[in-house]
Short mmCIF file of C-alpha atoms in Angstrom, two decimals:
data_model
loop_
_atom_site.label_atom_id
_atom_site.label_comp_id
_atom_site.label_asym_id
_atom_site.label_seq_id
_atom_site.Cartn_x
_atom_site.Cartn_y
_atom_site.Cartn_z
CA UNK M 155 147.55 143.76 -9.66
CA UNK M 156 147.03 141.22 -6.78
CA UNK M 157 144.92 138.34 -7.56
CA UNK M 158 142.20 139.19 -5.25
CA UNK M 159 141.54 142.78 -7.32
CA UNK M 160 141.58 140.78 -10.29
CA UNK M 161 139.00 138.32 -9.27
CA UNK M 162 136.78 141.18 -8.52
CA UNK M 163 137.36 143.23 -11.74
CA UNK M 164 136.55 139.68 -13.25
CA UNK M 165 133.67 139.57 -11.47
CA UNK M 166 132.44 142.92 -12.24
CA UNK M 167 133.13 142.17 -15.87
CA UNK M 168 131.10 139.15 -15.32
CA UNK M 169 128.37 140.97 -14.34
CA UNK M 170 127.98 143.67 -16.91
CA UNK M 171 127.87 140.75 -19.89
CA UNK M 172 125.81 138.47 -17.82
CA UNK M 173 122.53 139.65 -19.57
CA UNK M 174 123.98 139.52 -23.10
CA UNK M 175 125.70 136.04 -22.39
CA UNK M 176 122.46 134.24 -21.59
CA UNK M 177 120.90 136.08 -24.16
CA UNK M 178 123.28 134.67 -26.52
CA UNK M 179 123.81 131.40 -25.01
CA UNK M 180 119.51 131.46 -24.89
CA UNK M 181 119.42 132.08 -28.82
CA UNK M 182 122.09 129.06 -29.33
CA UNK M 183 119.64 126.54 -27.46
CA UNK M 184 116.98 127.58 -29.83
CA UNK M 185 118.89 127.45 -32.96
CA UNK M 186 120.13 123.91 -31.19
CA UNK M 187 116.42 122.52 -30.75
CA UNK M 188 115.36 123.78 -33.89
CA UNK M 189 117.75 121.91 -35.86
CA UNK M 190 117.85 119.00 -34.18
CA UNK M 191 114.84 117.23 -35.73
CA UNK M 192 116.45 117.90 -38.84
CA UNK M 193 120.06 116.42 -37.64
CA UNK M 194 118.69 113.56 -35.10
CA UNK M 195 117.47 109.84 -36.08
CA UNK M 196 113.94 108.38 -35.64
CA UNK M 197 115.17 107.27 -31.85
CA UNK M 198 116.59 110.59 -30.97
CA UNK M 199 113.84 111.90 -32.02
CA UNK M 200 111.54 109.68 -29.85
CA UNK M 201 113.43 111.00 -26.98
CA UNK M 202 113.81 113.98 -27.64
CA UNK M 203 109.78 114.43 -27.77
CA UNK M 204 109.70 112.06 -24.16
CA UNK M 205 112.02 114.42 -22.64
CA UNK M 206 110.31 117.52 -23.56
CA UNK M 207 106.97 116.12 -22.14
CA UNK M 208 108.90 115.25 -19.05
CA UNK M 209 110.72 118.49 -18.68
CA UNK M 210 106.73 120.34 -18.51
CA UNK M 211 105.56 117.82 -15.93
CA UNK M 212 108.66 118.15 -13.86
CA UNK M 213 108.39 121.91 -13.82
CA UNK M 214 104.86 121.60 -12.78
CA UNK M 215 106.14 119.51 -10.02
CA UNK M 216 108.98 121.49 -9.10
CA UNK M 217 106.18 124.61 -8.51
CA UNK M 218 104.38 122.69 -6.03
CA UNK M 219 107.14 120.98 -4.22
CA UNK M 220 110.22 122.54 -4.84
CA UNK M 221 109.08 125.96 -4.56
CA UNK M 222 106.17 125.77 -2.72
CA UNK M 223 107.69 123.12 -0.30
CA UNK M 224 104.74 120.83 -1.19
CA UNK M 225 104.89 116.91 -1.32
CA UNK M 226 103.22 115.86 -4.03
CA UNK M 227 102.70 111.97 -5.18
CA UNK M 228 99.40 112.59 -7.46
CA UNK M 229 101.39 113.63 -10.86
CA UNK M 230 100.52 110.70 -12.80
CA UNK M 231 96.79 111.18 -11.76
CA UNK M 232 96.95 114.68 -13.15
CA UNK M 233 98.64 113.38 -16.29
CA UNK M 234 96.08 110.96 -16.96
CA UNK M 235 93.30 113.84 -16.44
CA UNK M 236 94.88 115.62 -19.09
CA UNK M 237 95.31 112.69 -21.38
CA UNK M 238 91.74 111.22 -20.72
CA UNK M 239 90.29 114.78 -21.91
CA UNK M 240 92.47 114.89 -24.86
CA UNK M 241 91.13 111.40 -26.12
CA UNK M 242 87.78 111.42 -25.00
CA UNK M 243 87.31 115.70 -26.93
CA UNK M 244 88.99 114.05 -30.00
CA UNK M 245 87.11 110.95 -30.52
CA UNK M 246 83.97 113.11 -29.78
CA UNK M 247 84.09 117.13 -30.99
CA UNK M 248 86.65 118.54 -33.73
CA UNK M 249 88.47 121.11 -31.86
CA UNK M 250 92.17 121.82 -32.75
CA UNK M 251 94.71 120.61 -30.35
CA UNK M 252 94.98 123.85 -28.61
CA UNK M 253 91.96 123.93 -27.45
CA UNK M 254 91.85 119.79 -25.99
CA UNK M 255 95.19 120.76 -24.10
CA UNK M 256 93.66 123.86 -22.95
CA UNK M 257 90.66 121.77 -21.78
CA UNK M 258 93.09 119.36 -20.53
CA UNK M 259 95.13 121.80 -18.19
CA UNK M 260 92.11 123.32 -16.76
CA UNK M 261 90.18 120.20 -16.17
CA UNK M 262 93.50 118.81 -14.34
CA UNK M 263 93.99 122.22 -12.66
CA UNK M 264 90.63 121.99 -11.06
CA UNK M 265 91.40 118.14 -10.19
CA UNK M 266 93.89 120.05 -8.45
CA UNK M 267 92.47 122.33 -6.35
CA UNK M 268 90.34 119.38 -4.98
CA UNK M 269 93.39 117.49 -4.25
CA UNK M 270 95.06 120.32 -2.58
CA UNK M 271 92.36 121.08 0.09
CA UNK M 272 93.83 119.14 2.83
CA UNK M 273 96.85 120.96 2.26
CA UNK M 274 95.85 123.64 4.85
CA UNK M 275 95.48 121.33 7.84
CA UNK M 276 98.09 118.62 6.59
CA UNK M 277 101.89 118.99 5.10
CA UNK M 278 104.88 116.71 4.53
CA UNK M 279 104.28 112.79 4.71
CA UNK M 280 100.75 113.40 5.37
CA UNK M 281 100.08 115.66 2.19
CA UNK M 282 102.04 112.73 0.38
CA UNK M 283 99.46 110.25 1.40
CA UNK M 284 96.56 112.62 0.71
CA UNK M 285 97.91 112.96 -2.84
CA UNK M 286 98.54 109.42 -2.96
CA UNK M 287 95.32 108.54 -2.53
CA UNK M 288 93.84 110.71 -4.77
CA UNK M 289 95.91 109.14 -7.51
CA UNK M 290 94.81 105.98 -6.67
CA UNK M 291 91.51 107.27 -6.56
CA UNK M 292 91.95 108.55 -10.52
CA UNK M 293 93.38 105.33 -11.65
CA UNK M 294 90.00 103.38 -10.16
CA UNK M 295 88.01 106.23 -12.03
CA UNK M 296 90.41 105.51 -15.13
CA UNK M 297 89.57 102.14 -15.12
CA UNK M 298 85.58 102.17 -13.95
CA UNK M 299 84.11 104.83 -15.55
CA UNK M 300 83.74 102.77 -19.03
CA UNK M 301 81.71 104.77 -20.96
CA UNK M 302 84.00 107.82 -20.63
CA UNK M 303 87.31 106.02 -20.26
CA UNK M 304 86.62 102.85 -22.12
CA UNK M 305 87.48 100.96 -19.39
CA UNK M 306 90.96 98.83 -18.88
CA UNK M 307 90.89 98.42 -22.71
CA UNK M 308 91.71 102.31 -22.82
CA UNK M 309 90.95 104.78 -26.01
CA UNK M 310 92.61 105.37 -28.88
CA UNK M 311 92.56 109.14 -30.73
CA UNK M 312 93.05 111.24 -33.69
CA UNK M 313 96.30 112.55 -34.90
CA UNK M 314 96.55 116.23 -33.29
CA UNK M 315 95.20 118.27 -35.77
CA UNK M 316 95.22 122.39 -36.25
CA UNK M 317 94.43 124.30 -39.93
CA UNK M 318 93.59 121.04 -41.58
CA UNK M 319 97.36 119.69 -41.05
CA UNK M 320 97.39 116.65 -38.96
CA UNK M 321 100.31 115.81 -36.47
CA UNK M 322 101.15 112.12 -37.20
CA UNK M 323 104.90 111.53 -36.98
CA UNK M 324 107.38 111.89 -33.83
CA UNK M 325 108.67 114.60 -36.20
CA UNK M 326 105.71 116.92 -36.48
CA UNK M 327 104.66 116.10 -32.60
CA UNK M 328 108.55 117.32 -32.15
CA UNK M 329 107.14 121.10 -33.18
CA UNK M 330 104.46 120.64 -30.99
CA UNK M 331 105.95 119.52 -27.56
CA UNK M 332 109.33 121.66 -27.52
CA UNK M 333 107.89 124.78 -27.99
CA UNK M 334 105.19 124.00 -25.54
CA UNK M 335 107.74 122.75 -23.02
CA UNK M 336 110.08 125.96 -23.66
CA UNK M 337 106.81 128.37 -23.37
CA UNK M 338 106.05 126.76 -20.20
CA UNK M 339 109.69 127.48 -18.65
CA UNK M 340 109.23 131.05 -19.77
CA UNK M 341 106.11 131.42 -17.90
CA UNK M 342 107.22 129.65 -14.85
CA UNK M 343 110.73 131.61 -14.70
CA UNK M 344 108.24 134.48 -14.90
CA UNK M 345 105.96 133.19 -12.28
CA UNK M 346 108.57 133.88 -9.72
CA UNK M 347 109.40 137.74 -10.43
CA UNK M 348 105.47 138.20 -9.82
CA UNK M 349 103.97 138.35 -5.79
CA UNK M 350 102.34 134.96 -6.31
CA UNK M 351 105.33 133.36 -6.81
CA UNK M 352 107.33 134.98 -3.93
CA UNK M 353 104.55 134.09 -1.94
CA UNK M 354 104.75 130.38 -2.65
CA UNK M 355 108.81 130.42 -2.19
CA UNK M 356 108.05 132.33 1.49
CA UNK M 357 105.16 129.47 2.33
CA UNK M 358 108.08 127.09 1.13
CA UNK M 359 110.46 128.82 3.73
CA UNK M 360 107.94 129.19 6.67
CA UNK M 361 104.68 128.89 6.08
CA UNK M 362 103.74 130.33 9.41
CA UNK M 363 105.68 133.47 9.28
CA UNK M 364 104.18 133.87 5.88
CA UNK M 365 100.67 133.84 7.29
CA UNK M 366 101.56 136.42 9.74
CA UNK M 367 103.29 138.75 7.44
CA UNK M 368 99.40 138.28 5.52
CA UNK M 369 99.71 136.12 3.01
CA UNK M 370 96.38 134.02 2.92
CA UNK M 371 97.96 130.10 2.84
CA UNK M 372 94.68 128.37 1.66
CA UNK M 373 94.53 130.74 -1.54
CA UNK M 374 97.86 130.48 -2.91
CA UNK M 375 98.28 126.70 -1.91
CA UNK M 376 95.46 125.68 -3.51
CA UNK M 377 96.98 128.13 -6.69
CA UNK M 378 100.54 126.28 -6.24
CA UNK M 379 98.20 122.89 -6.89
CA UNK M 380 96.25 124.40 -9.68
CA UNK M 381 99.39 125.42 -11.29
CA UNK M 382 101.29 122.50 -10.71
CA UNK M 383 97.82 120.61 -11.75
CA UNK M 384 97.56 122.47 -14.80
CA UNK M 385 101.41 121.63 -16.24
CA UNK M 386 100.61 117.75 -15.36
CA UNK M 387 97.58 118.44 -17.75
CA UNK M 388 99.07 119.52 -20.86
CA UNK M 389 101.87 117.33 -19.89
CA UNK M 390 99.05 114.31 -20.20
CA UNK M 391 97.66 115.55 -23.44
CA UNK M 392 100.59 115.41 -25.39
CA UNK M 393 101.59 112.20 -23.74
CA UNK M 394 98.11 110.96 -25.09
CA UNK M 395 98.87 112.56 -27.98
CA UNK M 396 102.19 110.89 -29.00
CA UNK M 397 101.27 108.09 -28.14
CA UNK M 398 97.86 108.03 -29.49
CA UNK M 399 96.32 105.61 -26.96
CA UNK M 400 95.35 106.08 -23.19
CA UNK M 401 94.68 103.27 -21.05
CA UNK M 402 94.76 103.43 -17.24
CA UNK M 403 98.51 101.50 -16.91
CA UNK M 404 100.02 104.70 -18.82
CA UNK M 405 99.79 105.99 -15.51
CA UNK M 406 100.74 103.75 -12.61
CA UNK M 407 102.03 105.12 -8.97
CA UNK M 408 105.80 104.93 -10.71
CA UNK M 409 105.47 107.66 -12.98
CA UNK M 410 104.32 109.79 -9.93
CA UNK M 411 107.42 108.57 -7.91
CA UNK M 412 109.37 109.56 -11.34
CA UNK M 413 108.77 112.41 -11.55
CA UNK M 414 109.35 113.29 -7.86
CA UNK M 415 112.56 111.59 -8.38
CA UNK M 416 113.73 114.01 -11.40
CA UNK M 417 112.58 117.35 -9.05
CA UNK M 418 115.19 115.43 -6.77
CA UNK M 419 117.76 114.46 -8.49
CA UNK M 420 117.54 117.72 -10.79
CA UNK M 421 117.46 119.66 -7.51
CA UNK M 422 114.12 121.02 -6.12
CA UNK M 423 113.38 124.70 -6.39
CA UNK M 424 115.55 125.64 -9.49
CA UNK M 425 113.84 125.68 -13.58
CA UNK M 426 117.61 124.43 -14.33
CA UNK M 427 117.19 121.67 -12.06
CA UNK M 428 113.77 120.43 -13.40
CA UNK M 429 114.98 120.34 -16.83
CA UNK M 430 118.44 118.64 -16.03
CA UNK M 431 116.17 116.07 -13.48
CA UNK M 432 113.80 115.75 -16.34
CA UNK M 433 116.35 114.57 -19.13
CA UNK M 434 118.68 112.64 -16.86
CA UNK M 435 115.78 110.15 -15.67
CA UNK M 436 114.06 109.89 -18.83
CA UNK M 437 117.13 109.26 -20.53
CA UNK M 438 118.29 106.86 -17.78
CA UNK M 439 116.07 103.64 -18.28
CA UNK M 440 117.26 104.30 -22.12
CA UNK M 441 120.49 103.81 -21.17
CA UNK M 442 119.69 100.52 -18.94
CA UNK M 443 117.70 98.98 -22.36
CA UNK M 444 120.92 99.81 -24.53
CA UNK M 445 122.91 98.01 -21.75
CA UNK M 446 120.75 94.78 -21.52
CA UNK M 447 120.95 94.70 -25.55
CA UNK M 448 124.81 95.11 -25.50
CA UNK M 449 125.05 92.25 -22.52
CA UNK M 450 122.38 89.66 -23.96
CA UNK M 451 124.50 87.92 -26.16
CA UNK M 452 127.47 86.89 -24.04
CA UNK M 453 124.94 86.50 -21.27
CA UNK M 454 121.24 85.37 -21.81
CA UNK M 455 119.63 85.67 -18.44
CA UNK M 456 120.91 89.73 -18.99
CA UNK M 457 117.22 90.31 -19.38
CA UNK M 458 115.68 89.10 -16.64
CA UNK M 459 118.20 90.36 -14.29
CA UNK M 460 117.74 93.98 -15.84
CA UNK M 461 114.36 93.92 -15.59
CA UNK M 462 113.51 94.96 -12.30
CA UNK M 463 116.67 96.88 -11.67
CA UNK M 464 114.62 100.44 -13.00
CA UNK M 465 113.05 100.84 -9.67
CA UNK M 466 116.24 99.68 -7.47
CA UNK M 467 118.22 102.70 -9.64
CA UNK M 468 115.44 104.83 -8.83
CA UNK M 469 115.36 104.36 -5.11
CA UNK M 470 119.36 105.03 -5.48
CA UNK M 471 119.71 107.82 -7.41
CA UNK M 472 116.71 109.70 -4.72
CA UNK M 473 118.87 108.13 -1.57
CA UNK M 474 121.69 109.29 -3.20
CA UNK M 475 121.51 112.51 -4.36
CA UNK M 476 119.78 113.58 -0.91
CA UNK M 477 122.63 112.46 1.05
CA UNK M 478 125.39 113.38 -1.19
CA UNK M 479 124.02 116.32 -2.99
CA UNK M 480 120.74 117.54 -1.75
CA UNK M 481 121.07 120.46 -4.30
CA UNK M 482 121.02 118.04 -7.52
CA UNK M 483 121.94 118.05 -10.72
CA UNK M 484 121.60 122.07 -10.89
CA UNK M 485 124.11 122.80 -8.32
CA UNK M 486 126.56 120.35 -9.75
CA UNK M 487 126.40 122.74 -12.83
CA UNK M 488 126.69 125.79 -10.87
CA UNK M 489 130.08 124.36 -9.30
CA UNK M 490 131.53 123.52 -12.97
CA UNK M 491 130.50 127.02 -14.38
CA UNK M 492 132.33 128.97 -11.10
CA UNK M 493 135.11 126.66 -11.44
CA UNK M 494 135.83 127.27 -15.15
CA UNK M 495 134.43 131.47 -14.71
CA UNK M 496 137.05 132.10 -12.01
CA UNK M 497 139.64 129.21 -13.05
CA UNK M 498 142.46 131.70 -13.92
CA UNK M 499 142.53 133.22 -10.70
CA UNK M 500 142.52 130.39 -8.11
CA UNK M 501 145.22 130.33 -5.43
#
């Protein structure tokens, strides 16, 4: 058999156990997450639940920009919508968690649709601004509206609470922000089998050509922003959650350029990438603290050099993955699983 037939009966093998291979490799990543509270330490843990918020407000992101073709700079707005009406229902009603992040994700999904008006009329740079404003615009509303907010001095909340059980420790919130994050994968790698989601990948493509093939742009931008709105939302809630305070600095202009980072660097337009973009920035100003720790005591000043180096890696990573690999994280992946899938028959 020449090589070339046996790359293609590979192949075709390939293809027949592709469903029961992710199926199996999909019940492994469960059994993984649902042990690892049990396995990881308290600072795992805290990580853990930080990536899993990140990984449902990058996917949120990664609907409106990456596969809508959206600029977005307004996700830390949206958080904070989300987190403000988490605090301000539990210091005031007793409703379960479900229903304040409910609340939360529609109140930020409407937020949305505001936002996303101008989106008809304006696109690229100029949406960014739009957004940009409008997050500035929250975070003055954040800090003014006192007697919903509580002003600069913030709010601080209840415990999540659901059947009497209260959600106190980074270990409980663990069983409440993984499977949350994990449901909200499912539904968006859902999203896109459906017409509203082919409609936002063909605005992404040409948004012109779209309209003229009759797809009404106003209605399902504004429906990319809602959706992308809503994710910040809950993503805000259980941030207020964990954390159990809000104050208007939890959600400055760099969490919005974050999070645009991770859709970058995880590579825009793929569920893969969001979650790989997610867990790699989250993880990296982890890795800088560790660092500064490690270098401190053969060199003192380690500290204040480190300090403002977050925001110069930042900047790099974006300039650098779009030059180098526009694709991201995700298609680095892709490249290692062909290489090792068809390694026995290279020439």
């Amino acid at each position: 058999m020449r090589i070339g037939d046996a790359k293609q009966t590979y192949l075709a093998d390939e293809a027949i156990w592709t469903s029961s291979t992710q199926k199996t490799w999909f019940a492994l990543l469960l059994a993984a997450l649902l042990a690892f509270p049990f396995m990881a330490s308290s600072y795992l843990l805290y990580l853990g639940c930080l990536v899993g918020i990140a990984v449902i407000s990058t996917t949120g992101l990664n609907i409106l920009t990456g596969y809508t073709g959206l600029i977005s700079l307004g996700q830390a707005g949206f958080m904070g919508v989300g987190a403000y009406t988490v605090a301000w229902l539990s210091l005031n009603t007793a409703l379960p968690f479900p229903v304040t992040l409910l609340a939360a994700g529609l109140l930020a999904a409407a937020v949305g649709v505001l936002v996303g008006l101008p989106s008809l009329r304006v696109k690229g740079l100029y949406l960014a601004i739009a957004t940009l404003a409008a997050s500035v615009f929250l975070h003055f509303i954040f800090a003014e509206w006192e007697p919903v907010t509580g002003g600069m001095e913030g709010l601080s909340l209840q415990p999540a609470h659901l059947f009497g059980l209260e959600f106190r420790s980074d270990f409980a919130m663990y069983f409440i922000i993984v499977p949350l994050a994990v449901l909200a994968l499912f539904g968006a790698k859902n999203l896109f089998r459906t017409r509203v989601g082919r409609a936002f990948i063909a605005i992404r493509d040409r948004d012109i050509s779209a309209e003229i093939l009759g797809i009404p742009l106003l209605k399902y931008k504004l429906m990319s922003f809602a959706l992308s709105s809503f994710y910040a939302g809950i993503a805000g809630g259980l941030f207020a959650y964990f954390y159990r305070v809000v104050t208007p600095e939890s959600f400055p202009l760099s969490m919005s350029i974050f999070y645009l980072a991770a859709v970058i660097v995880g590579g825009m337009g793929t569920l893969l990438g969001g979650i790989l973009g997610a867990a790699f920035m989250t993880l990296v100003p982890e890795a800088l603290k560790l660092l500064t720790a490690a270098m401190t005591p053969f060199w003192p000043k380690a500290p204040v050099f480190m300090s403002p180096m977050l925001e110069i890696i930042f900047g790099a990573l974006i300039v650098g993955f779009l030059i180098f690999e526009p694709h991201g994280l995700a298609e680095i992946w892709r490249r290692i699983r062909r290489f090792f899938h068809l390694w026995p028959f290279r020439n």
